[in-house]
mmCIF file of C-alpha atoms in Angstrom:
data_model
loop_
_atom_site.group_PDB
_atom_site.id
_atom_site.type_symbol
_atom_site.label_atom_id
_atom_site.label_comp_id
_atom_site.label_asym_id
_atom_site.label_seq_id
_atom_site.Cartn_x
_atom_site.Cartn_y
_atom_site.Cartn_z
ATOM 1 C CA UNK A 1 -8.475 2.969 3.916
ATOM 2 C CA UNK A 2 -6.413 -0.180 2.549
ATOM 3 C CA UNK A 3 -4.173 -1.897 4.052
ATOM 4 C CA UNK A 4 -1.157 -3.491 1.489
ATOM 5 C CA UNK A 5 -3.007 -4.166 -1.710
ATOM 6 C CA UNK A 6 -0.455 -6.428 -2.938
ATOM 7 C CA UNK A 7 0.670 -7.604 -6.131
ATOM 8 C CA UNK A 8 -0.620 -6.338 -9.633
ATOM 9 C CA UNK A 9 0.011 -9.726 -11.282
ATOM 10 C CA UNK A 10 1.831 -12.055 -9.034
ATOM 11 C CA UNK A 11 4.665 -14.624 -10.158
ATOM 12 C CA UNK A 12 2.742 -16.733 -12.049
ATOM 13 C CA UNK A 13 0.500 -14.129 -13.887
ATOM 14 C CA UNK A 14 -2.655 -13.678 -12.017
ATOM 15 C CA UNK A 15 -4.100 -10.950 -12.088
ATOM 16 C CA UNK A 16 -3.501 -9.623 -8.342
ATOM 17 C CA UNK A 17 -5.361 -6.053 -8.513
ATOM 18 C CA UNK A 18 -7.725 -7.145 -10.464
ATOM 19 C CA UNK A 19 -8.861 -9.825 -8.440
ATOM 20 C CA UNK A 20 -8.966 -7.348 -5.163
ATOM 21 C CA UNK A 21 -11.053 -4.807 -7.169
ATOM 22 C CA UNK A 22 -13.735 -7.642 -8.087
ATOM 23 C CA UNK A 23 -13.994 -9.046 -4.607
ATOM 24 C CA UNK A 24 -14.076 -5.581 -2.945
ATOM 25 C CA UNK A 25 -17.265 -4.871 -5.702
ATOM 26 C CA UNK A 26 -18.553 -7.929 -4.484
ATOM 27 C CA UNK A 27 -18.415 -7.165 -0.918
ATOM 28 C CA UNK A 28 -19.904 -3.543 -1.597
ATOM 29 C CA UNK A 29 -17.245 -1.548 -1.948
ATOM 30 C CA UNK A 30 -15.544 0.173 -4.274
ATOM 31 C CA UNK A 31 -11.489 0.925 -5.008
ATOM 32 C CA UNK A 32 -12.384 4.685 -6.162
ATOM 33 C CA UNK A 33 -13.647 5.032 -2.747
ATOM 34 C CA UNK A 34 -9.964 4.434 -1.260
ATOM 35 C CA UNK A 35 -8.350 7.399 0.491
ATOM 36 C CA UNK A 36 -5.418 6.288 1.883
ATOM 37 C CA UNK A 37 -2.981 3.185 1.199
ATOM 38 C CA UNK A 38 -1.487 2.299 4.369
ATOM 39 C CA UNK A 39 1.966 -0.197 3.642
ATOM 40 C CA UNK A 40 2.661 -2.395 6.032
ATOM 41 C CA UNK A 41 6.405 -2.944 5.018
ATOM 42 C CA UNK A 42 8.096 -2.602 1.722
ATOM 43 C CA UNK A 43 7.439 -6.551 -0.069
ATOM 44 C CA UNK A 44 6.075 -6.130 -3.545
ATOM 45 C CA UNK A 45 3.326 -8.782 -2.627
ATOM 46 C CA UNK A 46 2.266 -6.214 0.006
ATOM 47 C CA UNK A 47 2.530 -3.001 -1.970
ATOM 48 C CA UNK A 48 3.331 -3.245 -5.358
ATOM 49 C CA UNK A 49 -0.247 -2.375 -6.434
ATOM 50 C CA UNK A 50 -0.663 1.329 -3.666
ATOM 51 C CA UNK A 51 0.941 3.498 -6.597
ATOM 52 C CA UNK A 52 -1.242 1.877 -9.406
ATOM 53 C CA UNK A 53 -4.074 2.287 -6.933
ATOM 54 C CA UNK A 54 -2.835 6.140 -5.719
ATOM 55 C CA UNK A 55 -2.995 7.433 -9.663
ATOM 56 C CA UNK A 56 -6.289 5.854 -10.231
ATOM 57 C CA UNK A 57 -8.086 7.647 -7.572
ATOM 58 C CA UNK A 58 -5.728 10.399 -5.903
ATOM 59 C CA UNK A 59 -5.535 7.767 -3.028
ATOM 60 C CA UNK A 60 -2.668 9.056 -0.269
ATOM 61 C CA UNK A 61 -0.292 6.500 0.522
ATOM 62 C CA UNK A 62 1.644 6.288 3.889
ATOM 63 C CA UNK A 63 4.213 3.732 5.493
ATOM 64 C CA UNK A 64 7.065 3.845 8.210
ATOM 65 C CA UNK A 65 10.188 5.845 7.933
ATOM 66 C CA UNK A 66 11.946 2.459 8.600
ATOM 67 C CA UNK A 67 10.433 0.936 6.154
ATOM 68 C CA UNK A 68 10.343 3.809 3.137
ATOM 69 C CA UNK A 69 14.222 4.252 3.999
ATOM 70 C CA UNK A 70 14.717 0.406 2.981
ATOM 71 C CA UNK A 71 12.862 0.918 -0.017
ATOM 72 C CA UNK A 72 14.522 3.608 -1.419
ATOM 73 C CA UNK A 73 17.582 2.129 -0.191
ATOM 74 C CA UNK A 74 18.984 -1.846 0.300
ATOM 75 C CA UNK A 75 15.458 -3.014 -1.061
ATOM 76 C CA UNK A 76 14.963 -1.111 -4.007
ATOM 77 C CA UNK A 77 18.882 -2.194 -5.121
ATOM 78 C CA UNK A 78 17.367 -6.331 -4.167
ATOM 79 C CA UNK A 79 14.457 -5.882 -6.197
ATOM 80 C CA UNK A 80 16.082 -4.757 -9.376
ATOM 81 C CA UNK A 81 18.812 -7.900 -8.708
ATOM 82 C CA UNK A 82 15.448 -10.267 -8.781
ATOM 83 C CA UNK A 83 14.343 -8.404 -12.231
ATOM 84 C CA UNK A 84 11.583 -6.832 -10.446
ATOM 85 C CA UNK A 85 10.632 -3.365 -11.884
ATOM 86 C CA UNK A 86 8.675 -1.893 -8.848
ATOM 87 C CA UNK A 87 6.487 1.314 -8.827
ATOM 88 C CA UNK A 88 7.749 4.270 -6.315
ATOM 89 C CA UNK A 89 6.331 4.367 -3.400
ATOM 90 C CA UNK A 90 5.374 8.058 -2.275
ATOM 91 C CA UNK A 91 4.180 8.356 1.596
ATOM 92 C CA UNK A 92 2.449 11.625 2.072
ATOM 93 C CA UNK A 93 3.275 10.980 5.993
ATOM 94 C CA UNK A 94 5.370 8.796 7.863
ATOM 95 C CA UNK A 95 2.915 6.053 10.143
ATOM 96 C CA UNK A 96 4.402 6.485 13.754
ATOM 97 C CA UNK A 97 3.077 4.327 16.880
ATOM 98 C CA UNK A 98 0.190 4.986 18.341
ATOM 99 C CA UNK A 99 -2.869 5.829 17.771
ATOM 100 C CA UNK A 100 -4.026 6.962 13.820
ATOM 101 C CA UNK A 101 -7.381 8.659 14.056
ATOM 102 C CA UNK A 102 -8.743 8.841 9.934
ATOM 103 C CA UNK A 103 -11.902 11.106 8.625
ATOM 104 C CA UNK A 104 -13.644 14.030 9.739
ATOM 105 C CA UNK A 105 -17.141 13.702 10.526
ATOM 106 C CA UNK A 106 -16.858 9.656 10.813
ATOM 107 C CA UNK A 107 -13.678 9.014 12.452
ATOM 108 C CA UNK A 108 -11.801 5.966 12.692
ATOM 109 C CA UNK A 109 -8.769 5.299 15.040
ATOM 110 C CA UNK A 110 -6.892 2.392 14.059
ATOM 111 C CA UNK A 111 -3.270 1.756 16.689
ATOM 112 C CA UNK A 112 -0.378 1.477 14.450
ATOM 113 C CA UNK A 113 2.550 -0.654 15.758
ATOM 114 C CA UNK A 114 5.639 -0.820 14.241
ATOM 115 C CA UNK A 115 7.713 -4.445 13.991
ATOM 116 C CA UNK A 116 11.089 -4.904 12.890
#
């Protein structure tokens, strides 16, 4: 699991998902190993990089309803005002409150809470 992997290159050119790729190496662990993208909410510097990261890897990606609905809606239409060409964002799920239990054999239960 990931949680927002951010830009790809950020305003000034660095190299965003390249940076998180080497630091998760160095740390032990690997971006091919990510299942699932979970977006926070729909800012490029939080999610611009899950569909780059999704293709790579067959990663799922999920975020709110709320927050797929602004995307695809309002926020999409701001983005391309600021010149910003953004990747599509396709949830497999919606995240809902509660608890998210992840895995099979090793579970994980992370709470998901949703702020407006």
């Amino acid at each position: 699991m990931l949680v927002d992997p951010g830009h790809i290159h950020d305003e000034v050119g660095e190299a965003c998902l390249d940076s998180l790729i080497e630091t998760m190496d160095k740390d032990g662990l690997r971006i091919m190993d990510v299942g699932l993208i979970i977006v926070t909410h729909s800012h490029p510097d939080h999610f611009e990089a899950a569909s780059t990261i999704a293709e790579r890897n067959n990663a799922l990606i999920t975020l709110s309803k709320e927050e797929d609905d602004f995307y695809h809606g309002i926020g999409n239409k701001l983005y391309e005002v600021l010149g910003a060409r953004l990747s599509p964002i396709s949830p497999l799920f919606y995240l809902k409150e509660g608890d998210l239990t992840l895995g099979t054999s090793n579970k994980v239960t992370v709470q998901v809470l949703l702020t407006p």
